[in-house]
Coordinates of C-alpha atoms and ligand atoms in Angstrom, one line a residue:
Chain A
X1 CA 5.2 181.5 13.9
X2 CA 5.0 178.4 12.5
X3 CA 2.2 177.0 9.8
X4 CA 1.3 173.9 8.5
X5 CA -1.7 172.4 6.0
X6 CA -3.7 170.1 6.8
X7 CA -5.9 168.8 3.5
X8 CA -8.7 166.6 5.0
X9 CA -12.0 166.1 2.1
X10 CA -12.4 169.9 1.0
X11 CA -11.2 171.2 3.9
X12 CA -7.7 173.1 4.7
X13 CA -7.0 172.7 8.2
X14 CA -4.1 175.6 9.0
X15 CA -2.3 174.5 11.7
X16 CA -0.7 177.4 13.6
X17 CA 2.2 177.9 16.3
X18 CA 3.4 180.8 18.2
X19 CA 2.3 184.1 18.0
X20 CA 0.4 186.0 15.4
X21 CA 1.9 189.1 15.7
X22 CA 3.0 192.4 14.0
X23 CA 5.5 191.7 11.0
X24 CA 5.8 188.0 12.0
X25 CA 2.9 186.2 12.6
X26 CA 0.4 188.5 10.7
X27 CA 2.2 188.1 7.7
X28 CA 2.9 184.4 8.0
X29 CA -0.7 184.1 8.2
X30 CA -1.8 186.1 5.5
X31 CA 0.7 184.3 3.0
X32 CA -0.6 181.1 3.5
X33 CA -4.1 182.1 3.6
X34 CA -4.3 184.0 0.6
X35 CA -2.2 180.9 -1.2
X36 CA -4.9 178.7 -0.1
X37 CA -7.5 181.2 -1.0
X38 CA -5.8 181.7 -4.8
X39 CA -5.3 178.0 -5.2
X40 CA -9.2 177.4 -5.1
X41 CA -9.5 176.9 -1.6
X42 CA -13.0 178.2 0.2
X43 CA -13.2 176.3 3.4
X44 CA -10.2 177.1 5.8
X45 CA -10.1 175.7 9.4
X46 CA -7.7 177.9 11.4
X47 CA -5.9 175.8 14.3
X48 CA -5.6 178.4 16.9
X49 CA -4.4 175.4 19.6
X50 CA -0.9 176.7 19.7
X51 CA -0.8 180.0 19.2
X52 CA 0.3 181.3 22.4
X53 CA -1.0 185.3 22.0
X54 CA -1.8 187.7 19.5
X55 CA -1.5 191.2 19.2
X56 CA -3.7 194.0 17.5
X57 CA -2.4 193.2 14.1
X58 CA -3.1 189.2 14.3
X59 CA -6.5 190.0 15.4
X60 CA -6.5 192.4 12.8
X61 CA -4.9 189.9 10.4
X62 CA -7.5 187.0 11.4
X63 CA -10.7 189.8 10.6
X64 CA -9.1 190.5 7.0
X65 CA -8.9 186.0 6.7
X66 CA -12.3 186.7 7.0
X67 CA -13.2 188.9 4.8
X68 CA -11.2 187.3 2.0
X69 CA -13.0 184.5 2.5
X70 CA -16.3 186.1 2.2
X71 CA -15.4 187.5 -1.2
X72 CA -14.2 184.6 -2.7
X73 CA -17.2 183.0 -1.5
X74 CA -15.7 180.6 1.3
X75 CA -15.4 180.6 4.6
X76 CA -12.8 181.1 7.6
X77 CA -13.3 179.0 11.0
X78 CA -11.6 178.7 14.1
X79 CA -10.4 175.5 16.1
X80 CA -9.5 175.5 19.9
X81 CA -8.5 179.2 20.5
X82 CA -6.1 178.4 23.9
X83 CA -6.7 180.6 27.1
X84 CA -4.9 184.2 25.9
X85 CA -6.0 184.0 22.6
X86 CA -9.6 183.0 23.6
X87 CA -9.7 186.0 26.0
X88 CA -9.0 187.9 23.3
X89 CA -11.7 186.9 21.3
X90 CA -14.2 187.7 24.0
X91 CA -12.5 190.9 24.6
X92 CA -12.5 192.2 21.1
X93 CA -16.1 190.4 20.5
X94 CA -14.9 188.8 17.7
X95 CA -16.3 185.6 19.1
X96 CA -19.5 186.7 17.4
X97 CA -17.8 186.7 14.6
X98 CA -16.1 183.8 13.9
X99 CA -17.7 180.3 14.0
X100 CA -15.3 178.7 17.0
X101 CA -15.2 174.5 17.7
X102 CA -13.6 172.6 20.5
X103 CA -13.5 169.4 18.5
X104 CA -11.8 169.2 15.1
X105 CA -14.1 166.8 13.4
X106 CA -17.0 168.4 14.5
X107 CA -15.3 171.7 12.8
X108 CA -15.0 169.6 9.8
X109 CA -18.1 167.7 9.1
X110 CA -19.8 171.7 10.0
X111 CA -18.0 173.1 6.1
Chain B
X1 CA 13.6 195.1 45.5
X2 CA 15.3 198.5 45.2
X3 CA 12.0 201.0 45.5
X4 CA 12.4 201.7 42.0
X5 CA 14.2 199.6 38.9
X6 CA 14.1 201.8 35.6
X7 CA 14.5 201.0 32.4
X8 CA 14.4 203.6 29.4
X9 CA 14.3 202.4 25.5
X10 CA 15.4 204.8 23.3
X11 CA 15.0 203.7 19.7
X12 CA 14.7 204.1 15.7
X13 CA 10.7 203.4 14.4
X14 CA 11.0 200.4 13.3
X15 CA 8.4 197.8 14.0
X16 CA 10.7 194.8 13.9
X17 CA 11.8 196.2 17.1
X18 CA 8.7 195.7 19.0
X19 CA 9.4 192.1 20.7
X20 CA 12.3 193.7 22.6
X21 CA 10.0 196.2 23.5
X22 CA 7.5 193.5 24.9
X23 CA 10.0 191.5 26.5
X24 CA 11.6 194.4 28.0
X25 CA 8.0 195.6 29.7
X26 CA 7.2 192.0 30.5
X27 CA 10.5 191.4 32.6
X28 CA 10.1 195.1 34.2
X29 CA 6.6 193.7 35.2
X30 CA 8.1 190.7 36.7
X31 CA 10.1 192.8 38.9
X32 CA 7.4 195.0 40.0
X33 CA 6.1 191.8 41.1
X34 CA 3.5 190.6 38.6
X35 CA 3.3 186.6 37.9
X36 CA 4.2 185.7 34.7
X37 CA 0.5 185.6 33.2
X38 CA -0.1 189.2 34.0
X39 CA 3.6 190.2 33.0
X40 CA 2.7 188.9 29.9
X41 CA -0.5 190.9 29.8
X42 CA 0.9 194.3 30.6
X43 CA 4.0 193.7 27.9
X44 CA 0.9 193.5 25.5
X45 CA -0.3 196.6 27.0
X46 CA 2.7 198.2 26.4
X47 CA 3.9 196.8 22.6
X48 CA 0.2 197.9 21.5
X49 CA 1.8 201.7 23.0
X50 CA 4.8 201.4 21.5
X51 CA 3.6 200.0 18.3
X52 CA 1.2 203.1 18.3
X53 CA 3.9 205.3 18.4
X54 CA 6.1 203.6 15.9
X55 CA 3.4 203.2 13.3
X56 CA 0.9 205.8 13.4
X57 CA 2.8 208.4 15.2
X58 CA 6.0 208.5 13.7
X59 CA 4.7 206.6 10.9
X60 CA 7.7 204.1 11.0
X61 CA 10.0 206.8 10.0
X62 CA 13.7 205.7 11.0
X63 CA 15.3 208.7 11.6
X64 CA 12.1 209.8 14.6
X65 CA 12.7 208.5 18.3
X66 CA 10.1 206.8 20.5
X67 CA 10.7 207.0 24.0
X68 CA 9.7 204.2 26.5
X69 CA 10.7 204.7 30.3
X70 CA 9.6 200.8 32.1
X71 CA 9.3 201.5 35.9
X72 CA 9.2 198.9 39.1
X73 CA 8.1 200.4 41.9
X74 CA 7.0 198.8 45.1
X75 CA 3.3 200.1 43.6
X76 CA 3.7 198.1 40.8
X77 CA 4.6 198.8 37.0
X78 CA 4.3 202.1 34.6
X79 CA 5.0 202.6 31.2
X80 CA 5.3 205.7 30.0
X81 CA 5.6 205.9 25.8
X82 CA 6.2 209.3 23.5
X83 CA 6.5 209.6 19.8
X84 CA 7.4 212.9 17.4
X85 CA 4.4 212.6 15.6
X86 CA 1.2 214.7 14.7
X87 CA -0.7 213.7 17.9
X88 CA -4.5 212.5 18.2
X89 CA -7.8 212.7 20.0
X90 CA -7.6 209.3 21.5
X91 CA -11.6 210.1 22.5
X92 CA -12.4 210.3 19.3
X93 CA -11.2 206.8 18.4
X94 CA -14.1 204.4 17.4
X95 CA -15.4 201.6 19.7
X96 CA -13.8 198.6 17.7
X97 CA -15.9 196.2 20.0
X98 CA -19.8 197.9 18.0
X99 CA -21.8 196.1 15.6
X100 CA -20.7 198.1 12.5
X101 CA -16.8 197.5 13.6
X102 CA -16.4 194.3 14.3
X103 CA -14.9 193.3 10.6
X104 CA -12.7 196.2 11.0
X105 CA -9.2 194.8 10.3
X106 CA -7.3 197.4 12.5
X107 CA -8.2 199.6 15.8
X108 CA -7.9 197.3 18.3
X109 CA -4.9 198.1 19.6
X110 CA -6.4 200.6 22.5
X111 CA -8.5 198.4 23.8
X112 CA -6.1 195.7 24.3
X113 CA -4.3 198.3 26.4
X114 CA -7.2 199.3 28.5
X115 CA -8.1 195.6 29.3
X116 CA -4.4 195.2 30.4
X117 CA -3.0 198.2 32.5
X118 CA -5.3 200.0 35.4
X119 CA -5.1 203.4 33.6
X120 CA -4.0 205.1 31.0
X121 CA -3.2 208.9 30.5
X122 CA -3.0 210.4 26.9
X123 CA -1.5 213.7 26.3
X124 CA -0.1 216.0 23.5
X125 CA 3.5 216.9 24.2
X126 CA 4.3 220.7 24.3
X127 CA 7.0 219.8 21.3
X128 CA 5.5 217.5 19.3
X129 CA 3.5 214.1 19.2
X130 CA 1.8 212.3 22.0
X131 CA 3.0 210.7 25.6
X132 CA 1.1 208.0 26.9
X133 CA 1.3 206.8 30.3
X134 CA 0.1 203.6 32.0
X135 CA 0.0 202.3 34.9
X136 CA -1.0 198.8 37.1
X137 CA -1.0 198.8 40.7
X138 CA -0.2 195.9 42.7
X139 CA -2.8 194.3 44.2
X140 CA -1.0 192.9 47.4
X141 CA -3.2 190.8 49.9
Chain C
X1 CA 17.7 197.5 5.8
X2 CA 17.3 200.8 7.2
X3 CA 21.2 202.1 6.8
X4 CA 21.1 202.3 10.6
X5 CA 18.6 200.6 13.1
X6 CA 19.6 201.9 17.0
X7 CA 18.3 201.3 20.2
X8 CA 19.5 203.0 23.6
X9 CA 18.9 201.3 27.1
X10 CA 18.7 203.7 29.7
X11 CA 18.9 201.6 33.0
X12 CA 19.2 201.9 36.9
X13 CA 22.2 199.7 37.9
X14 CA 21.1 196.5 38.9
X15 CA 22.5 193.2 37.6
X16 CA 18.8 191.7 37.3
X17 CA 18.3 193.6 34.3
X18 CA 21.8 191.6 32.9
X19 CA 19.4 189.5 30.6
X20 CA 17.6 192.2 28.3
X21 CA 20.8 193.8 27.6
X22 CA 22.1 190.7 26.6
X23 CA 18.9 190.2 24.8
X24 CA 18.6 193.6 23.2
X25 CA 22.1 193.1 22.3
X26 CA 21.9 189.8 20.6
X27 CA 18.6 190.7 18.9
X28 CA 20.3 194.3 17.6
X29 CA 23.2 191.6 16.3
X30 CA 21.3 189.6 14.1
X31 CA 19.3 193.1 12.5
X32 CA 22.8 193.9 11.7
X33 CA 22.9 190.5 9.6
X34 CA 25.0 188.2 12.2
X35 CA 23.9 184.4 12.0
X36 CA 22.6 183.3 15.8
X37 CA 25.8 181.7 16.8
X38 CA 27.4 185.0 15.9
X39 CA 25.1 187.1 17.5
X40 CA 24.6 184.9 21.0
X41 CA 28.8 186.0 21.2
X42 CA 28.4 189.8 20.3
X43 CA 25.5 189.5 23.2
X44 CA 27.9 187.8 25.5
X45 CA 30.6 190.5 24.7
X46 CA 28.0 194.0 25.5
X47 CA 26.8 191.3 28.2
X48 CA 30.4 191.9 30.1
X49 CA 30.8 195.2 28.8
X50 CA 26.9 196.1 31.0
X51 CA 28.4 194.1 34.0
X52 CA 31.0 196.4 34.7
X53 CA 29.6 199.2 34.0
X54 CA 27.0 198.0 36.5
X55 CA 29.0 196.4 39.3
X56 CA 32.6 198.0 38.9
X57 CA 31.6 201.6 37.6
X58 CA 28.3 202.3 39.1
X59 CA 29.2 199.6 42.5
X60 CA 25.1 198.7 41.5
X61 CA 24.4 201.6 43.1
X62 CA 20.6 201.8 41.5
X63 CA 20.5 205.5 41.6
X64 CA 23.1 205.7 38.7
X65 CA 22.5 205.3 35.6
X66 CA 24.1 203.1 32.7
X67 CA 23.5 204.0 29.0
X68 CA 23.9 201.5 26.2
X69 CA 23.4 202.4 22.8
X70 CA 23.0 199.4 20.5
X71 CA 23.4 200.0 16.5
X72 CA 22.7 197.6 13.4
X73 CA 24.3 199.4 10.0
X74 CA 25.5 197.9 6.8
X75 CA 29.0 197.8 8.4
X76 CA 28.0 196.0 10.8
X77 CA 27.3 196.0 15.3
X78 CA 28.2 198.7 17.8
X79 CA 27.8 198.9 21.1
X80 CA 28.6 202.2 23.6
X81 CA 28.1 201.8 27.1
X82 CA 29.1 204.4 29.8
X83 CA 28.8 204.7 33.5
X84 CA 29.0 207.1 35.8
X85 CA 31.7 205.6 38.3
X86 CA 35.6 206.4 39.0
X87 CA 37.2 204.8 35.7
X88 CA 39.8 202.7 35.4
X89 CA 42.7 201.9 33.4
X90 CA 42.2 198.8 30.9
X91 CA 45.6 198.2 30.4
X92 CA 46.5 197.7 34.1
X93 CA 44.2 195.1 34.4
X94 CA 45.7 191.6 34.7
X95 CA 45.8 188.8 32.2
X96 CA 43.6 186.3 33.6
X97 CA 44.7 183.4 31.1
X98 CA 48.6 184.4 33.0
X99 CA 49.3 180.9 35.2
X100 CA 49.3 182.7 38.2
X101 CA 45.9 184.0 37.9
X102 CA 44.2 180.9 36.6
X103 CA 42.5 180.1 39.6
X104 CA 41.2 184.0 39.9
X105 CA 37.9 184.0 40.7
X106 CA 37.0 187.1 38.4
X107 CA 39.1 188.7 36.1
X108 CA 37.5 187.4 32.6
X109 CA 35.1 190.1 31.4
X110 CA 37.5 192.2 29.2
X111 CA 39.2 188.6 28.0
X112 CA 35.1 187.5 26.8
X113 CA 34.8 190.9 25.1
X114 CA 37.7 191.1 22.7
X115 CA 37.2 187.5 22.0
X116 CA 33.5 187.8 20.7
X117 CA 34.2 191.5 19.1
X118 CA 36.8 193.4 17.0
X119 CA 37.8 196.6 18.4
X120 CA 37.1 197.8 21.8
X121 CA 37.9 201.5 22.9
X122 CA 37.9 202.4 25.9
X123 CA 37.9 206.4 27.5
X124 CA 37.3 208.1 30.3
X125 CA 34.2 210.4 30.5
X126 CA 34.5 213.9 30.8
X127 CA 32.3 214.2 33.4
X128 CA 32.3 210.7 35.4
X129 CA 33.1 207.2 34.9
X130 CA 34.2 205.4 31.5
X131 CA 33.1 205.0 28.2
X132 CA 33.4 201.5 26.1
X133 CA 32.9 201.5 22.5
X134 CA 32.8 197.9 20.5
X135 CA 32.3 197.2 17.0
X136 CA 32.0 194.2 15.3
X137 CA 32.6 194.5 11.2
X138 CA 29.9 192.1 9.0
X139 CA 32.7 190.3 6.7
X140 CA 30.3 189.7 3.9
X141 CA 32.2 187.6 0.6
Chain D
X1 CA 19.4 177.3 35.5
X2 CA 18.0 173.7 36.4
X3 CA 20.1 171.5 38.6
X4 CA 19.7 167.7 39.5
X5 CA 21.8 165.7 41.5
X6 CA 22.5 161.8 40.9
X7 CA 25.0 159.9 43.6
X8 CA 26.9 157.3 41.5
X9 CA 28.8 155.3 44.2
X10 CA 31.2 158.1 46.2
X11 CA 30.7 160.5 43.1
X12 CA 28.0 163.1 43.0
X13 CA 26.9 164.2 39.3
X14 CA 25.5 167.6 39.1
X15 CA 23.1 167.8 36.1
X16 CA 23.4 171.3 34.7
X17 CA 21.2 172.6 31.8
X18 CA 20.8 176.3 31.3
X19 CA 23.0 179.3 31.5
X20 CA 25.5 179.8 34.3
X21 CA 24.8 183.7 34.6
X22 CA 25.3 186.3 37.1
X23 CA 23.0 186.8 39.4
X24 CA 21.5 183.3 38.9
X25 CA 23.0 180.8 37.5
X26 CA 26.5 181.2 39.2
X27 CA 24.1 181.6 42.9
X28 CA 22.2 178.0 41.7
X29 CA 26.0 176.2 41.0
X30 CA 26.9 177.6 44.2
X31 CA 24.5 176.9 46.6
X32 CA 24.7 173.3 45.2
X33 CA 28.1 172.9 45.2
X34 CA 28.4 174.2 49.1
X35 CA 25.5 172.1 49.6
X36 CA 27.2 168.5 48.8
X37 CA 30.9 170.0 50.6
X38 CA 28.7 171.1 53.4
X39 CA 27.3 167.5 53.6
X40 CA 30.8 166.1 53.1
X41 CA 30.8 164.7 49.7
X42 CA 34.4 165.3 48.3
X43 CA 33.7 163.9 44.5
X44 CA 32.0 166.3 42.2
X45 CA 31.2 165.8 38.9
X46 CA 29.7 168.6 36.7
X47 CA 28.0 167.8 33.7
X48 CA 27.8 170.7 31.7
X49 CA 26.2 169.1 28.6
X50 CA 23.4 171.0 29.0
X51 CA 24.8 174.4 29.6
X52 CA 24.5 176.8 26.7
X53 CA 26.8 179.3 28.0
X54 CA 28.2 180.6 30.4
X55 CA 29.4 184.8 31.4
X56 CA 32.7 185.6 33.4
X57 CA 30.8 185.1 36.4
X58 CA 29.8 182.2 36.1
X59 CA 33.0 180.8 34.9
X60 CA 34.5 182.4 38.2
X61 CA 31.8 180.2 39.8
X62 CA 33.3 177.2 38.4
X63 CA 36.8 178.5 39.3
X64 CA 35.5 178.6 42.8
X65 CA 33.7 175.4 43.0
X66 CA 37.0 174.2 41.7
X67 CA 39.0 176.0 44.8
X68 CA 36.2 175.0 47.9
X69 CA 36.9 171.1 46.6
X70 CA 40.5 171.8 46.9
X71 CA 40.2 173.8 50.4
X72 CA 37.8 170.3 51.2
X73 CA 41.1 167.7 49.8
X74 CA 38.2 166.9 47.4
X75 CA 37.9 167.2 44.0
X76 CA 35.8 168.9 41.0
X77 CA 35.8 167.7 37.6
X78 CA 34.1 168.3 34.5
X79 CA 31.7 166.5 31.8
X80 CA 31.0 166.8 28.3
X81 CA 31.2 171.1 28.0
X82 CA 28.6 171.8 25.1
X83 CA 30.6 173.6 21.8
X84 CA 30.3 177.3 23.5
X85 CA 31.2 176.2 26.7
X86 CA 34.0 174.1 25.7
X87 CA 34.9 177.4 23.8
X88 CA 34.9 179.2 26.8
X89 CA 37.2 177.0 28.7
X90 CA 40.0 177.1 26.3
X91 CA 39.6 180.8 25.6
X92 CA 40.1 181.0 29.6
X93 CA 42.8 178.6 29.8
X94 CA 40.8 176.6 32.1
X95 CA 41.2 173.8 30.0
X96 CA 44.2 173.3 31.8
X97 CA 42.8 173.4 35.5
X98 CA 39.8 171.1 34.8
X99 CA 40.2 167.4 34.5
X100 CA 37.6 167.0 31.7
X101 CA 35.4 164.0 30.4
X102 CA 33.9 163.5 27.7
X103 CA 32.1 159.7 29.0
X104 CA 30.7 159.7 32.1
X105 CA 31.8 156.2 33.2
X106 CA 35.3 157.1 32.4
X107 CA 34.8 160.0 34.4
X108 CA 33.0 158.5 37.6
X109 CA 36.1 155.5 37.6
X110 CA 38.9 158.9 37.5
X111 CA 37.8 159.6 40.9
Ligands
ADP1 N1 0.7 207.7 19.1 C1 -0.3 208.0 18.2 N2 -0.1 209.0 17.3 C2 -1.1 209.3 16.4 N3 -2.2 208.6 16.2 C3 -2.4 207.6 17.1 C4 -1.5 207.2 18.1 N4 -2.0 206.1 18.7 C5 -3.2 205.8 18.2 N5 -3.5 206.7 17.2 C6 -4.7 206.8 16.4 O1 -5.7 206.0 17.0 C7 -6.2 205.0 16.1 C8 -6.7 203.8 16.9 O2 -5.5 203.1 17.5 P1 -5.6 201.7 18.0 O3 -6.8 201.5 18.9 O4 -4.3 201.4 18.7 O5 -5.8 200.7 16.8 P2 -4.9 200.6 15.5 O6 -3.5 200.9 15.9 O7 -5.0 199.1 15.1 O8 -5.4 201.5 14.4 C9 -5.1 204.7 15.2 O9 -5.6 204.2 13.9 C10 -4.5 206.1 15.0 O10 -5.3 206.9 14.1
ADP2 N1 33.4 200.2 33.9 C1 34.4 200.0 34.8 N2 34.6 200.9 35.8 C2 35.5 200.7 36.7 N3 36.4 199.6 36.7 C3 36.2 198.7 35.7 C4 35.2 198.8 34.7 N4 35.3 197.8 33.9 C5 36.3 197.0 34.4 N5 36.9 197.5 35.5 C6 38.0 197.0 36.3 O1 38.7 196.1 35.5 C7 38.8 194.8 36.2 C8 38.7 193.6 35.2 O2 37.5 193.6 34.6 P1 37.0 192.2 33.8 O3 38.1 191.8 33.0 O4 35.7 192.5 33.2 O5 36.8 191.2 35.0 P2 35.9 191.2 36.3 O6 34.7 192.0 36.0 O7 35.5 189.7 36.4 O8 36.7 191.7 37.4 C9 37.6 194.8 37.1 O9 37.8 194.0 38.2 C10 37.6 196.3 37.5 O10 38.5 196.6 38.5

């Protein structure tokens, strides 16, 4: 998988591509959050667009982004989860979870 | 289509092995006859199996086997996935998708099969550890 | 590392299942620490190796059986492959690169395998068919 | 394997790009191949710039596109092989079958 930041106002966009999955993904993802997270980051927009699929430990990896979050007082939120990993969201009802947006500046101005 | 393409993976618990594992049931469900959307969904199906067996049955432990026999038939695709661990009680699994374990950060990985495959059979092995089975018919018509 | 990663196919003979062994293969390769490049030729090499086993040893008959067994150690990549046909002998085989057999239509496996590996052994089975051992050493310095 | 077709004056130029495998591959250079004899072209130019490789089978297929042309008093020649492909043909000796190119004018005026 591939990751990129995004700084924009207070705001670190993530901006993911390929597949969040066990010993790849998952821990590409954690890395980078937790940077963000011990560099003073709190508001963290994950950019979902290109992530192809995910598997039980990206899922599982995207709950603990979460969590982190919460105890550091921020806040994880999710941008334009595509077709697979949206269905995956619904399956594992983690859409009641996490706060999901279509549009990117609407994701922002809502930090 | 020969009436039945098999396919049997034979390897050392190591997790890093797991996109062969996916590739290998998403091609075997290609044959069976399965576009490549649902292909994609039963590898899933399957990797979640395998890394079941890797992981929590033989605890990632090199030296243990898992055992993954991919089948095309003219039914469609089964899977069929055993480890040399302690076994478990898949009943007794909790439902990941209730209130209180939703911001669980693992045990998802059985329900992703069961969205993906028409059945699945769980049983203790007479030696040791578990054998999974699952199947997906081909809806022709 | 693990000191030895290893993963056995176990396949009914048909030629559409060519590209996962070359896959497993390659994939097996680069565990073993070969760069891409390196391991796309190691691939190419068990690739040939799975073809006749396939088509000349088992005639694609799908009801016999090909095992490969792919392993990743410090030293380096090995492949085994057997097959359950008549067996042949390597050295009477013809050298395709010989003028006259230029324009040969088939004839290059064997030539593709000991360019992209080091050693290649070849035997005949006990029971049936042959048995095709290649190695490839990790020149680390 | 893809394969594309573009008549410059009597020469046709087969676009390859993919992997000239058994099974595939080596059946999709094929069926083209017979297709342009069959429709009596006699000047065939494969650009192989595109190929990443090629297995024994699918160098045979070249071998035997190679013979039909001949069979045909036509003729088969070869663009721009790609590093492991070139590789391939000089590991074969095929280097010294195939009239080669490495510019496709100079190629299309050799006919
Ligand atoms: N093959 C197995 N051997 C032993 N225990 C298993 C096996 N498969 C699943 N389990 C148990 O079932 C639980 C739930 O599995 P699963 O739903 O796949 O989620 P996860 O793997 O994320 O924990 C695991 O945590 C494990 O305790
Ligand atoms: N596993 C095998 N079983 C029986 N015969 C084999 C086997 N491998 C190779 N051969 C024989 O050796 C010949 C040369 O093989 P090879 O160099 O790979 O070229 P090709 O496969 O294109 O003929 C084959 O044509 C076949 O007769």
């Amino acid at each position: 998988m591939k990751v990129g930041v995004r700084n924009i106002g207070h705001v670190a966009v993530v901006d993911l591509a390929g597949k969040i999955t066990i010993g790849e993904g998952d821990v590409v993802l954690r890395e980078k959050v937790n940077e963000l997270f011990d560099g003073g980051q709190q508001h963290v927009l994950l950019n979902l667009e290109k992530v192809s699929y995910m598997d039980s430990a990206g899922i599982g990896e995207l709950v603990a982004c979460y969590k982190r979050a919460k105890e550091k007082g921020g806040t994880v939120k999710l941008l334009n989860p595509s077709g697979k990993v949206f269905d995956l969201l619904q399956l594992t009802k983690l859409e009641e979870v996490f706060e999901t947006y279509r549009d990117e500046k609407e994701a922002l101005v809502s930090f | 289509m020969a009436s039945s393409t098999s396919l049997r993976l034979v390897l050392s618990s190591e997790v890093r092995l797991i996109d062969l594992i996916h590739q290998s049931a998403e091609k075997v469900a290609q044959l069976a006859g399965f576009d490549e959307d649902e292909a994609l969904n039963i590898g899933l199906a399957v990797r979640e199996g395998a890394i079941n067996a890797i992981v929590h049955g033989n605890r990632s432990d090199p030296n243990l086997e898992v055992n993954i026999t991919l089948r095309a038939s003219d039914e469609g695709f089964s899977a069929h996935i055993t480890d040399e661990g302690e076994g478990f009680d898949p009943d007794a699994a909790p439902d990941p998708t209730e209130e209180d374990n939703l911001l669980a950060t693992s045990g998802r990985g059985m329900l992703l099969m069961r969205a993906f495959v028409d059945d699945i059979v769980y049983s203790r092995r007479e030696a040791r550890g578990m054998e999974v089975t699952m199947t997906k018919r081909r809806t022709t018509g």
